[in-house]
Amino acid sequence: QADIALYAAKREGKNRFKVFDSKLDESHKYRLNIERSLERGLAGGQFHMLYQPIVDAITCRTLGFEALVRWDNPEHGAISPSEFIPIAEETGQILDIGDGISRQVLKDCRRWRLPYVSLNLSARQFLRHNIGERLLRYAEDADVHPGRIQIELTETAIIDDVERASRNLDILRKAGVRVALDDFGTGYSSLVYLKQFAIDCIKIDKSFVDNITRDRQSAIIVASVAKLAASLGMSVVAEGVETEDQRTILIAAGC
């Protein structure tokens, strides 16, 4: 029980403690269940892809698609990626899941003649030593030019091992793969990595977009990021735009 409490505290960050209780016990059993179900889910074809359009804010022309994985579990129903991806990361199962996703996404890109696909890579996935070669091999198998691929990385994927991240990015970028920095503004040293790595696109987190019409600070942050991206020759994508008012403000900001 102490061990369960310890790992629950670790998952929530530093400088904290957890006291074991029945709620924590239920949460632990649920996590174990998900962990055991992941392998069956992959073998049984329970994962599927959804494609969210990336559109030009002014013309609404579709520029590409972001690939999003979903899991329909027979026991628990639809399980959010925010629940199962961290567990898959901890157990290492993300590597097999990520390989399956990459192959499927690139086949879909070829079959549907998508302009480009944007593929999310987790930190553990991106920092495996041969991720560049693997992705390029999957692209070749699917007959998709690397120029039609964009990878999305969070800041964590870069800072965990800067040297390996640099090596993997170098292989992919030389082949023509584009790189987007996801969840920009939610980390603590993003500007350092914009300078150090050749990032093509900055993605503004949905939490800023949600508040842009009612919170002046969010609007200022978005406008500042858009201006920064333009000055560095990068494109900027705002996530989760759902209203006309949001779109109007984002256009004015330069997204």
GROMACS .gro file of C-alpha atoms in nm:
model
  255
    1GLN     CA    1   0.000   0.000   0.000
    2ALA     CA    2   0.289   0.233   0.078
    3ASP     CA    3   0.437   0.152  -0.265
    4ILE     CA    4   0.109   0.238  -0.439
    5ALA     CA    5   0.093   0.569  -0.249
    6LEU     CA    6   0.458   0.641  -0.333
    7TYR     CA    7   0.407   0.601  -0.709
    8ALA     CA    8   0.083   0.800  -0.700
    9ALA     CA    9   0.278   1.086  -0.538
   10LYS     CA   10   0.557   1.057  -0.797
   11ARG     CA   11   0.310   1.081  -1.084
   12GLU     CA   12   0.177   1.410  -0.947
   13GLY     CA   13   0.517   1.577  -0.928
   14LYS     CA   14   0.776   1.668  -0.667
   15ASN     CA   15   0.755   1.776  -0.303
   16ARG     CA   16   0.431   1.602  -0.208
   17PHE     CA   17   0.302   1.299  -0.022
   18LYS     CA   18   0.008   1.062  -0.060
   19VAL     CA   19  -0.177   0.864   0.204
   20PHE     CA   20  -0.310   0.527   0.088
   21ASP     CA   21  -0.690   0.501   0.090
   22SER     CA   22  -0.967   0.304  -0.084
   23LYS     CA   23  -0.987   0.555  -0.369
   24LEU     CA   24  -0.616   0.513  -0.440
   25ASP     CA   25  -0.659   0.136  -0.428
   26GLU     CA   26  -0.939   0.151  -0.690
   27SER     CA   27  -0.726   0.380  -0.908
   28HIS     CA   28  -0.432   0.137  -0.884
   29LYS     CA   29  -0.650  -0.161  -0.980
   30TYR     CA   30  -0.788   0.035  -1.275
   31ARG     CA   31  -0.435   0.120  -1.393
   32LEU     CA   32  -0.332  -0.245  -1.367
   33ASN     CA   33  -0.639  -0.343  -1.567
   34ILE     CA   34  -0.556  -0.088  -1.838
   35GLU     CA   35  -0.194  -0.204  -1.843
   36ARG     CA   36  -0.297  -0.567  -1.900
   37SER     CA   37  -0.557  -0.466  -2.159
   38LEU     CA   38  -0.317  -0.260  -2.373
   39GLU     CA   39  -0.145  -0.560  -2.528
   40ARG     CA   40  -0.478  -0.731  -2.601
   41GLY     CA   41  -0.608  -0.406  -2.746
   42LEU     CA   42  -0.318  -0.379  -2.987
   43ALA     CA   43  -0.342  -0.743  -3.095
   44GLY     CA   44  -0.721  -0.723  -3.126
   45GLY     CA   45  -0.732  -0.409  -3.340
   46GLN     CA   46  -0.911  -0.203  -3.074
   47PHE     CA   47  -0.715   0.115  -3.154
   48HIS     CA   48  -0.833   0.335  -3.438
   49MET     CA   49  -0.738   0.671  -3.582
   50LEU     CA   50  -0.934   0.993  -3.611
   51TYR     CA   51  -0.810   1.278  -3.830
   52GLN     CA   52  -0.854   1.639  -3.723
   53PRO     CA   53  -0.825   1.889  -4.008
   54ILE     CA   54  -0.562   2.163  -3.996
   55VAL     CA   55  -0.714   2.453  -4.188
   56ASP     CA   56  -0.612   2.794  -4.313
   57ALA     CA   57  -0.777   3.040  -4.072
   58ILE     CA   58  -0.873   3.287  -4.347
   59THR     CA   59  -0.977   3.066  -4.640
   60CYS     CA   60  -1.076   2.755  -4.436
   61ARG     CA   61  -0.888   2.545  -4.694
   62THR     CA   62  -0.769   2.215  -4.547
   63LEU     CA   63  -0.389   2.209  -4.533
   64GLY     CA   64  -0.338   1.872  -4.363
   65PHE     CA   65  -0.461   1.643  -4.087
   66GLU     CA   66  -0.348   1.562  -3.735
   67ALA     CA   67  -0.373   1.190  -3.654
   68LEU     CA   68  -0.534   1.116  -3.317
   69VAL     CA   69  -0.545   0.766  -3.167
   70ARG     CA   70  -0.858   0.635  -2.990
   71TRP     CA   71  -0.913   0.314  -2.795
   72ASP     CA   72  -1.248   0.133  -2.774
   73ASN     CA   73  -1.201  -0.112  -2.488
   74PRO     CA   74  -1.465  -0.391  -2.461
   75GLU     CA   75  -1.470  -0.365  -2.081
   76HIS     CA   76  -1.436   0.010  -2.019
   77GLY     CA   77  -1.566   0.158  -2.345
   78ALA     CA   78  -1.386   0.456  -2.497
   79ILE     CA   79  -1.069   0.529  -2.300
   80SER     CA   80  -0.913   0.874  -2.339
   81PRO     CA   81  -0.551   0.896  -2.464
   82SER     CA   82  -0.478   1.110  -2.159
   83GLU     CA   83  -0.545   0.796  -1.952
   84PHE     CA   84  -0.381   0.518  -2.151
   85ILE     CA   85  -0.084   0.696  -2.314
   86PRO     CA   86   0.094   0.772  -1.980
   87ILE     CA   87   0.046   0.407  -1.874
   88ALA     CA   88   0.176   0.285  -2.210
   89GLU     CA   89   0.475   0.519  -2.167
   90GLU     CA   90   0.557   0.383  -1.821
   91THR     CA   91   0.534   0.019  -1.929
   92GLY     CA   92   0.713   0.063  -2.262
   93GLN     CA   93   0.407  -0.057  -2.456
   94ILE     CA   94   0.397   0.283  -2.627
   95LEU     CA   95   0.674   0.160  -2.861
   96ASP     CA   96   0.459  -0.115  -3.015
   97ILE     CA   97   0.148   0.103  -3.013
   98GLY     CA   98   0.342   0.388  -3.174
   99ASP     CA   99   0.479   0.162  -3.448
  100GLY     CA  100   0.128   0.036  -3.528
  101ILE     CA  101  -0.011   0.388  -3.534
  102SER     CA  102   0.268   0.520  -3.758
  103ARG     CA  103   0.219   0.245  -4.015
  104GLN     CA  104  -0.160   0.292  -4.018
  105VAL     CA  105  -0.141   0.672  -4.048
  106LEU     CA  106   0.102   0.657  -4.341
  107LYS     CA  107  -0.116   0.400  -4.522
  108ASP     CA  108  -0.417   0.628  -4.472
  109CYS     CA  109  -0.216   0.925  -4.600
  110ARG     CA  110  -0.139   0.736  -4.920
  111ARG     CA  111  -0.488   0.587  -4.965
  112TRP     CA  112  -0.675   0.915  -4.907
  113ARG     CA  113  -0.412   1.131  -5.080
  114LEU     CA  114  -0.388   1.363  -4.781
  115PRO     CA  115  -0.176   1.679  -4.833
  116TYR     CA  116   0.020   1.588  -4.519
  117VAL     CA  117  -0.032   1.412  -4.187
  118SER     CA  118   0.084   1.532  -3.847
  119LEU     CA  119   0.189   1.248  -3.620
  120ASN     CA  120   0.223   1.281  -3.242
  121LEU     CA  121   0.531   1.111  -3.099
  122SER     CA  122   0.556   1.054  -2.725
  123ALA     CA  123   0.882   1.126  -2.542
  124ARG     CA  124   0.972   0.760  -2.504
  125GLN     CA  125   0.888   0.688  -2.867
  126PHE     CA  126   1.091   0.979  -3.002
  127LEU     CA  127   1.398   0.907  -2.790
  128ARG     CA  128   1.442   0.545  -2.903
  129HIS     CA  129   1.774   0.530  -3.084
  130ASN     CA  130   1.641   0.444  -3.432
  131ILE     CA  131   1.311   0.632  -3.453
  132GLY     CA  132   1.427   0.835  -3.755
  133GLU     CA  133   1.516   0.528  -3.960
  134ARG     CA  134   1.196   0.347  -3.853
  135LEU     CA  135   0.966   0.632  -3.955
  136LEU     CA  136   1.139   0.674  -4.291
  137ARG     CA  137   1.114   0.300  -4.353
  138TYR     CA  138   0.739   0.303  -4.276
  139ALA     CA  139   0.701   0.599  -4.514
  140GLU     CA  140   0.884   0.410  -4.787
  141ASP     CA  141   0.667   0.101  -4.729
  142ALA     CA  142   0.353   0.315  -4.762
  143ASP     CA  143   0.495   0.504  -5.062
  144VAL     CA  144   0.456   0.840  -4.884
  145HIS     CA  145   0.717   1.109  -4.942
  146PRO     CA  146   0.872   1.232  -4.613
  147GLY     CA  147   0.773   1.586  -4.715
  148ARG     CA  148   0.411   1.486  -4.644
  149ILE     CA  149   0.490   1.400  -4.283
  150GLN     CA  150   0.501   1.629  -3.982
  151ILE     CA  151   0.593   1.502  -3.637
  152GLU     CA  152   0.461   1.671  -3.323
  153LEU     CA  153   0.682   1.673  -3.015
  154THR     CA  154   0.631   1.814  -2.670
  155GLU     CA  155   0.912   1.996  -2.497
  156THR     CA  156   0.958   1.695  -2.266
  157ALA     CA  157   1.054   1.475  -2.561
  158ILE     CA  158   1.343   1.710  -2.634
  159ILE     CA  159   1.472   1.798  -2.287
  160ASP     CA  160   1.485   1.437  -2.162
  161ASP     CA  161   1.785   1.367  -2.387
  162VAL     CA  162   1.891   1.670  -2.590
  163GLU     CA  163   2.176   1.489  -2.766
  164ARG     CA  164   1.964   1.198  -2.888
  165ALA     CA  165   1.676   1.433  -2.977
  166SER     CA  166   1.913   1.638  -3.191
  167ARG     CA  167   2.040   1.326  -3.368
  168ASN     CA  168   1.690   1.194  -3.442
  169LEU     CA  169   1.568   1.534  -3.563
  170ASP     CA  170   1.868   1.567  -3.791
  171ILE     CA  171   1.789   1.236  -3.967
  172LEU     CA  172   1.421   1.322  -4.012
  173ARG     CA  173   1.471   1.682  -4.121
  174LYS     CA  174   1.734   1.588  -4.381
  175ALA     CA  175   1.473   1.354  -4.536
  176GLY     CA  176   1.215   1.637  -4.550
  177VAL     CA  177   1.002   1.563  -4.243
  178ARG     CA  178   0.864   1.875  -4.073
  179VAL     CA  179   0.869   1.928  -3.697
  180ALA     CA  180   0.603   2.094  -3.481
  181LEU     CA  181   0.642   2.185  -3.114
  182ASP     CA  182   0.320   2.085  -2.940
  183ASP     CA  183   0.160   2.248  -2.633
  184PHE     CA  184   0.377   2.558  -2.673
  185GLY     CA  185   0.362   2.789  -2.373
  186THR     CA  186   0.288   2.517  -2.119
  187GLY     CA  187   0.656   2.427  -2.065
  188TYR     CA  188   0.928   2.633  -1.902
  189SER     CA  189   1.209   2.667  -2.157
  190SER     CA  190   1.050   2.643  -2.501
  191LEU     CA  191   1.236   2.949  -2.634
  192VAL     CA  192   1.570   2.776  -2.576
  193TYR     CA  193   1.469   2.485  -2.796
  194LEU     CA  194   1.317   2.702  -3.068
  195LYS     CA  195   1.663   2.848  -3.105
  196GLN     CA  196   1.855   2.521  -3.073
  197PHE     CA  197   1.638   2.301  -3.297
  198ALA     CA  198   1.495   2.382  -3.638
  199ILE     CA  199   1.124   2.385  -3.550
  200ASP     CA  200   0.888   2.442  -3.846
  201CYS     CA  201   0.564   2.500  -3.658
  202ILE     CA  202   0.452   2.614  -3.314
  203LYS     CA  203   0.124   2.477  -3.181
  204ILE     CA  204  -0.066   2.693  -2.933
  205ASP     CA  205  -0.228   2.484  -2.662
  206LYS     CA  206  -0.608   2.461  -2.656
  207SER     CA  207  -0.617   2.598  -2.299
  208PHE     CA  208  -0.516   2.942  -2.438
  209VAL     CA  209  -0.762   2.920  -2.727
  210ASP     CA  210  -1.052   2.831  -2.495
  211ASN     CA  211  -1.003   3.155  -2.300
  212ILE     CA  212  -0.906   3.387  -2.583
  213THR     CA  213  -1.246   3.561  -2.609
  214ARG     CA  214  -1.284   3.633  -2.236
  215ASP     CA  215  -0.931   3.658  -2.100
  216ARG     CA  216  -0.710   3.943  -2.218
  217GLN     CA  217  -0.395   3.771  -2.094
  218SER     CA  218  -0.462   3.462  -2.309
  219ALA     CA  219  -0.516   3.686  -2.613
  220ILE     CA  220  -0.187   3.868  -2.546
  221ILE     CA  221   0.002   3.538  -2.511
  222VAL     CA  222  -0.141   3.404  -2.838
  223ALA     CA  223  -0.057   3.727  -3.025
  224SER     CA  224   0.297   3.722  -2.882
  225VAL     CA  225   0.353   3.360  -2.986
  226ALA     CA  226   0.222   3.432  -3.337
  227LYS     CA  227   0.454   3.731  -3.369
  228LEU     CA  228   0.750   3.527  -3.241
  229ALA     CA  229   0.676   3.248  -3.490
  230ALA     CA  230   0.654   3.493  -3.780
  231SER     CA  231   0.986   3.655  -3.688
  232LEU     CA  232   1.152   3.310  -3.683
  233GLY     CA  233   0.995   3.203  -4.011
  234MET     CA  234   0.769   2.942  -3.850
  235SER     CA  235   0.403   2.869  -3.901
  236VAL     CA  236   0.168   2.876  -3.602
  237VAL     CA  237  -0.133   2.653  -3.541
  238ALA     CA  238  -0.398   2.716  -3.275
  239GLU     CA  239  -0.558   2.400  -3.138
  240GLY     CA  240  -0.927   2.340  -3.079
  241VAL     CA  241  -1.083   2.642  -3.250
  242GLU     CA  242  -1.458   2.599  -3.204
  243THR     CA  243  -1.625   2.939  -3.251
  244GLU     CA  244  -1.626   3.220  -3.507
  245ASP     CA  245  -1.517   3.470  -3.239
  246GLN     CA  246  -1.209   3.259  -3.160
  247ARG     CA  247  -1.126   3.237  -3.530
  248THR     CA  248  -1.159   3.616  -3.575
  249ILE     CA  249  -0.922   3.691  -3.285
  250LEU     CA  250  -0.672   3.429  -3.403
  251ILE     CA  251  -0.666   3.573  -3.756
  252ALA     CA  252  -0.601   3.919  -3.611
  253ALA     CA  253  -0.320   3.771  -3.399
  254GLY     CA  254  -0.157   3.619  -3.706
  255CYS     CA  255  -0.240   3.248  -3.668
   0.00000   0.00000   0.00000
